XYZ file of C-alpha atoms in Angstrom:
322
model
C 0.453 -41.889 -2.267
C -2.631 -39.399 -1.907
C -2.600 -36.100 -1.950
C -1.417 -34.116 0.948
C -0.983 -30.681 2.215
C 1.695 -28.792 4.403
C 1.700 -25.035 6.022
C 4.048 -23.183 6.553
C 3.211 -20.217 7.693
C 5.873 -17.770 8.560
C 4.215 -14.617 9.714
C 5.923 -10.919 9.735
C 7.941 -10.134 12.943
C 6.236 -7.898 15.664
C 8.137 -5.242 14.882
C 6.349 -3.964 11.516
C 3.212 -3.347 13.817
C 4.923 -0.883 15.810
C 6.973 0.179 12.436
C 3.716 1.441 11.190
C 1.922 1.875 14.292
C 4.790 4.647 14.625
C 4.938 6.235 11.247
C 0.931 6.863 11.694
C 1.941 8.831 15.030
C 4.044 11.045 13.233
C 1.676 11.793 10.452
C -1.052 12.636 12.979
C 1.732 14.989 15.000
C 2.501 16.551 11.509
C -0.877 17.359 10.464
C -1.687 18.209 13.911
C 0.930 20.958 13.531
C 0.343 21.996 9.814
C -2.922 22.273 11.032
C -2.590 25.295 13.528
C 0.557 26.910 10.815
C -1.997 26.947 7.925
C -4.954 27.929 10.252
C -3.270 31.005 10.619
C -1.876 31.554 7.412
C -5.302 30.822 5.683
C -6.845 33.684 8.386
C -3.850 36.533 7.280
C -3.807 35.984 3.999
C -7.518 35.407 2.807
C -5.831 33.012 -0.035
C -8.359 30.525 -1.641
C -5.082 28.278 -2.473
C -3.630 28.222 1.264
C -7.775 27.902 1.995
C -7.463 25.058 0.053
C -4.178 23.378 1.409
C -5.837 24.309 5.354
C -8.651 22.469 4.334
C -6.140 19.584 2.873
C -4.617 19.287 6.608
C -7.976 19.037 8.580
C -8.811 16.176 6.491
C -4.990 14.525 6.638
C -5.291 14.696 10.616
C -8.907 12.759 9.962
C -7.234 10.263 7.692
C -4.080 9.699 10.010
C -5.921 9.438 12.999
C -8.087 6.189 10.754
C -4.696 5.501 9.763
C -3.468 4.577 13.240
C -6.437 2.697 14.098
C -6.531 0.970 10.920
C -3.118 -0.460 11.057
C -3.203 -1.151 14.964
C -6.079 -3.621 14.154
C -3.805 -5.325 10.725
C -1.106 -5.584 13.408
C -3.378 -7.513 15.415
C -2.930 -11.500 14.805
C -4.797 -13.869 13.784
C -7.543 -15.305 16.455
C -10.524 -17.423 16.078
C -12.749 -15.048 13.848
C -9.773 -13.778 11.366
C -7.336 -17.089 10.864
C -5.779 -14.939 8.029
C -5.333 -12.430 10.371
C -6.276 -8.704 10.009
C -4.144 -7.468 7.122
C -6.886 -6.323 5.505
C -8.041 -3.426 7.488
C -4.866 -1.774 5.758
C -6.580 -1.401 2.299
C -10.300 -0.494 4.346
C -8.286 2.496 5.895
C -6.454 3.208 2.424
C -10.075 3.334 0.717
C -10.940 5.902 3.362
C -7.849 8.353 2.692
C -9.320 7.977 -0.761
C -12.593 9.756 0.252
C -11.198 11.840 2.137
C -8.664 12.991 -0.419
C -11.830 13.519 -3.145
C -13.727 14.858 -0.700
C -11.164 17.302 -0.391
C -10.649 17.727 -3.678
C -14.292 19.024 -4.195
C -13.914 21.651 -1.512
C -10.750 23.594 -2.925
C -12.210 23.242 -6.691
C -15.550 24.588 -5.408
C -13.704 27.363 -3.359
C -11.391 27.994 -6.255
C -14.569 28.419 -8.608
C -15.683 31.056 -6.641
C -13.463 32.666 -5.936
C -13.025 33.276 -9.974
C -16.533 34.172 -10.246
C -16.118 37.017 -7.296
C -12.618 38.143 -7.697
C -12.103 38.464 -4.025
C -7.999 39.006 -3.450
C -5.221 37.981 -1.267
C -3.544 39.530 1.300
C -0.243 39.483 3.285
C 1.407 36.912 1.058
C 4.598 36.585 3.304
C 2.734 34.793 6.441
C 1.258 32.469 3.651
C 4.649 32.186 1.863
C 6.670 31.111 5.183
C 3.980 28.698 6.577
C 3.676 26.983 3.138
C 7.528 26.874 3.262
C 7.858 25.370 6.881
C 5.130 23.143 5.866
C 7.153 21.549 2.620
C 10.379 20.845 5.282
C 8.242 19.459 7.910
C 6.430 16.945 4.794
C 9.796 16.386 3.269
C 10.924 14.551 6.775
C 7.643 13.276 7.142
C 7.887 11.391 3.803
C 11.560 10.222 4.139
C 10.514 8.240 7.003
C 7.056 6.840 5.902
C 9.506 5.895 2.506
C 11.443 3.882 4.832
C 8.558 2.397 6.863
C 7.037 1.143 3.594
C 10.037 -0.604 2.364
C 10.716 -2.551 5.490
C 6.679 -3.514 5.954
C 4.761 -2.886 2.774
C 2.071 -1.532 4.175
C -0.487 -0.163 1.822
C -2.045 1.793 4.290
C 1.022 3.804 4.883
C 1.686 3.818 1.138
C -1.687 5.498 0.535
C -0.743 8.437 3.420
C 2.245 8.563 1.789
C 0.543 9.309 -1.532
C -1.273 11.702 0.032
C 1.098 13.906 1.997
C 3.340 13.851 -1.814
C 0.452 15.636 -2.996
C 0.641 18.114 0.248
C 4.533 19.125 -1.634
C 3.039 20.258 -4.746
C -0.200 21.900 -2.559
C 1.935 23.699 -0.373
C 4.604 24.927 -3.874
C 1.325 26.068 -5.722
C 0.351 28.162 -2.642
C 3.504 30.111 -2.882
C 3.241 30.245 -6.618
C -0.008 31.574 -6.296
C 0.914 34.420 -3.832
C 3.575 35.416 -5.425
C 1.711 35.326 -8.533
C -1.067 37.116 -7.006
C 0.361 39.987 -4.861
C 3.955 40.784 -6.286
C 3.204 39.708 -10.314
C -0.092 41.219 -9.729
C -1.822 38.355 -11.443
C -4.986 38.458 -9.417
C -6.665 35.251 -10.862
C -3.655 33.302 -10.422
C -4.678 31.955 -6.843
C -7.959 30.745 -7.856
C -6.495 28.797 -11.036
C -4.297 27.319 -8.979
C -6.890 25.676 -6.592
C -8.213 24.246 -9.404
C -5.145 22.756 -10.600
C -4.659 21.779 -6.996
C -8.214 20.163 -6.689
C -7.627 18.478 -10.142
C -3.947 17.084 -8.667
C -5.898 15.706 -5.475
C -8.390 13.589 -7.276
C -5.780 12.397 -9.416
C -3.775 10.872 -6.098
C -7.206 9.568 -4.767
C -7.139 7.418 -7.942
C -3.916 6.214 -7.750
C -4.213 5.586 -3.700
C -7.442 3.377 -4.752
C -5.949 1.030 -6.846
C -3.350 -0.879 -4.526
C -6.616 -1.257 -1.977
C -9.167 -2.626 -4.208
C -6.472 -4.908 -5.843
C -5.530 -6.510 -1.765
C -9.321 -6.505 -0.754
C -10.042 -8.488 -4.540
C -7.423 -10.991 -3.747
C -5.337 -9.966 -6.671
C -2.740 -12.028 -7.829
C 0.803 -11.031 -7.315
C 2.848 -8.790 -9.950
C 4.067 -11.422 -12.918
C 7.604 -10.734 -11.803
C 7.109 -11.584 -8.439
C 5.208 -14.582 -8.936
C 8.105 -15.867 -12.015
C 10.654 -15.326 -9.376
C 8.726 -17.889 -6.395
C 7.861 -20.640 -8.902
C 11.732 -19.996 -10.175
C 13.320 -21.013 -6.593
C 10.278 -23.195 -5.376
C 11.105 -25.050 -8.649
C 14.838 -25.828 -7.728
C 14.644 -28.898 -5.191
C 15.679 -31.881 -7.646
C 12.839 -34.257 -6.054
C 10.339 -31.971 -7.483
C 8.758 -33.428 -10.783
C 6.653 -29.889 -11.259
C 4.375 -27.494 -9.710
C 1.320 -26.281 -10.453
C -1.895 -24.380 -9.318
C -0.357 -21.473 -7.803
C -2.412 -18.632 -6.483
C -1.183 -15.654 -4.718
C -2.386 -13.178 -2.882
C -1.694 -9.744 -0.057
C -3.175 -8.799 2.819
C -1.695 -5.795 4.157
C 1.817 -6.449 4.870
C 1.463 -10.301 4.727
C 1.645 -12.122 1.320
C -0.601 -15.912 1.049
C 1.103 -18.095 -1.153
C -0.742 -21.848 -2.032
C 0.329 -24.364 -4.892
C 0.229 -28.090 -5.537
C 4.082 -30.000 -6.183
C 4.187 -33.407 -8.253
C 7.003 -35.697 -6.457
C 7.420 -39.273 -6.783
C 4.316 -41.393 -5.977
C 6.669 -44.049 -4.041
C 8.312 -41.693 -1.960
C 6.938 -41.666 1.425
C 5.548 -39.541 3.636
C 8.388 -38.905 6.075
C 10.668 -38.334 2.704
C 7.983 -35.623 1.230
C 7.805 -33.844 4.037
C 11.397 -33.217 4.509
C 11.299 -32.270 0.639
C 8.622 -29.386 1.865
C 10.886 -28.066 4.471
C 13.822 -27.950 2.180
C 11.701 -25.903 -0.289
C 10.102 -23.728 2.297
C 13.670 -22.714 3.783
C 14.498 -21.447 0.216
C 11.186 -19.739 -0.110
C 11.483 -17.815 3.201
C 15.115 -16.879 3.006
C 14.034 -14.967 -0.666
C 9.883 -14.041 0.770
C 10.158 -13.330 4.559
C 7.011 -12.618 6.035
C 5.269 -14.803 3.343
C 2.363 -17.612 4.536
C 2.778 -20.876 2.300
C 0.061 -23.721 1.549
C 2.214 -26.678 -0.249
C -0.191 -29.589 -1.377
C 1.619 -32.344 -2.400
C 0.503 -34.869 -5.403
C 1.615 -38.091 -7.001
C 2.911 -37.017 -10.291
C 0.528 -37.134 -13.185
C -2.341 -36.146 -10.432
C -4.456 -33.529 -11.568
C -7.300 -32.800 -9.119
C -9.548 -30.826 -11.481
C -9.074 -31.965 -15.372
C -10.816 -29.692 -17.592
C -10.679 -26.828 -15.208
C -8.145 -24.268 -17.172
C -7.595 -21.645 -14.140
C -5.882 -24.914 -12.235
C -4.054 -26.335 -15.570
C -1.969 -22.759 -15.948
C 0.355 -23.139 -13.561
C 1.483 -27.084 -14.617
C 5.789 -25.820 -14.962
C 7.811 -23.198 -13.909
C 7.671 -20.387 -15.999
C 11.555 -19.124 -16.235
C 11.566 -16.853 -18.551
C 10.942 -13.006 -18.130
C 7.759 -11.520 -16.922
C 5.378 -10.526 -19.948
């Protein structure tokens, strides 16, 4: 029997492009409105920290606004130019908070720097107090819903806003930290050391946002766990004499799946396929959302001897993830 291959490709509903199409909205909206708070806050106070966290929100409405557009066009299907669709303008817009977030990061630590070196001071630390505070509600409810937006689409260009408005939390605590610090403790240097411990947090999150986007635009293989767990219930259908050759991969919200399955060379065509569709039922009850490339071999086949990448893969591994 030769060698031949099924798709099945099962692509995510409609609804997780307006999912995330939404949760972009309301992180533009919110930074739209942190925006004019801090704005005024940064103008009363003179506060290099709530300088710093102003600064932060310009550059969150820039990222949101790519945000939106980025995941509008990964929501987009596949046509004749992109047959694996668009998923991967998700991890070009996360790679863009990234800047933004170091850019930003440069700014306050700059600012902060000087603002040691001068010795300049704060002023009216309640207005900066009570817009930080209003700011932390407004990015707690902001982050509840991205947190839920995430777990139903997986979208890592919602993850990476998400990483960034978490670091917004801690921005907007240090501000009133600082103040306090600054004008009732009457630690003067206490703002500017905290924009440098907020400039240092910032390019810490850009480095964490980066890694989830280089790993989807470099094809990277899924977790260990994840991929145990698919060769565990692809590996179940009793007319299956092994599998082998499995690659992985995530574009935006969609995972790729391909292997090759060793069944019995006398079994025919009509019989293999049905195998397939009994397998791929299994697959997409437990990976919804998942596009699967099943090549089918005689048993013993090996396309590639000698090549070691393709021999890896020969069984199911069932035990735990290393």
């Amino acid at each position: 029997m030769a060698a031949l291959s099924v798709s099945h490709a099962h692509q995510h509903p409609h609804s997780h492009g307006s999912f995330t199409t939404r949760a972009a909205l309301a992180s533009v909206a919110t930074a739209l409105f942190l925006l004019v708070l801090k704005a005024y806050a940064a103008s009363a106070t003179g506060s290099v920290a709530m300088l710093g966290s102003l600064a932060d929100t310009a550059l969150d409405l820039v990222a949101s606004l790519v945000t939106l557009y980025g995941v509008r066009i990964a929501a987009t299907p596949a046509d004749h130019d992109h047959r694996f669709g668009h998923g991967k303008a998700e991890a070009l817009v996360a790679l863009f908070q990234v800047v933004v977030i170091a850019v930003s990061a440069v700014g306050i630590g700059w600012r902060a720097v000087n603002r040691l070196i001068h010795g300049e001071s704060t002023a009216n630390a309640e207005y900066g107090i009570a817009v930080s505070a209003l700011a932390i509600l407004t990015t707690f409810g902001l982050l509840f819903y991205q947190r839920r937006v995430i777990a139903r689409t997986g979208s890592v260009a919602i993850q990476a806003d998400h990483v960034h408005y978490q670091t917004d939390l801690l921005l907007n605590l240090s501000v009133i930290t600082a103040l306090v610090l600054d004008q009732y403790l009457g630690l003067t240097g206490a703002d500017p050391v905290f924009g440098v411990a907020i400039a240092l947090w910032l390019a810490w999150g850009a480095w964490r946002a980066s890694t989830r986007a280089i790993d989807q635009l470099m094809d990277r293989e899924w977790p260990e766990e994840k991929r145990n767990r698919f060769l565990q219930i692809a590996a179940r259908h009793p007319e299956l004499r092994g599998i082998h050759d499995l690659r992985t991969r995530t574009s935006g919200s969609l995972d790729f799946v391909q292997f090759h399955v060793w069944v019995d060379p006398q079994m025919t065509v009509a019989a293999a396929h049905k195998v397939m569709e009994e397998m791929e039922h299994k697959l997409e009850a437990e990976f919804p959302g998942t596009e699967i490339l099943i090549h089918l071999d005689p048993e013993g086949q090996v396309d590639r001897p000698g090549d070691s990448l393709r021999e890896t893969d020969l069984t199911p591994r069932t035990g735990p993830a290393s």
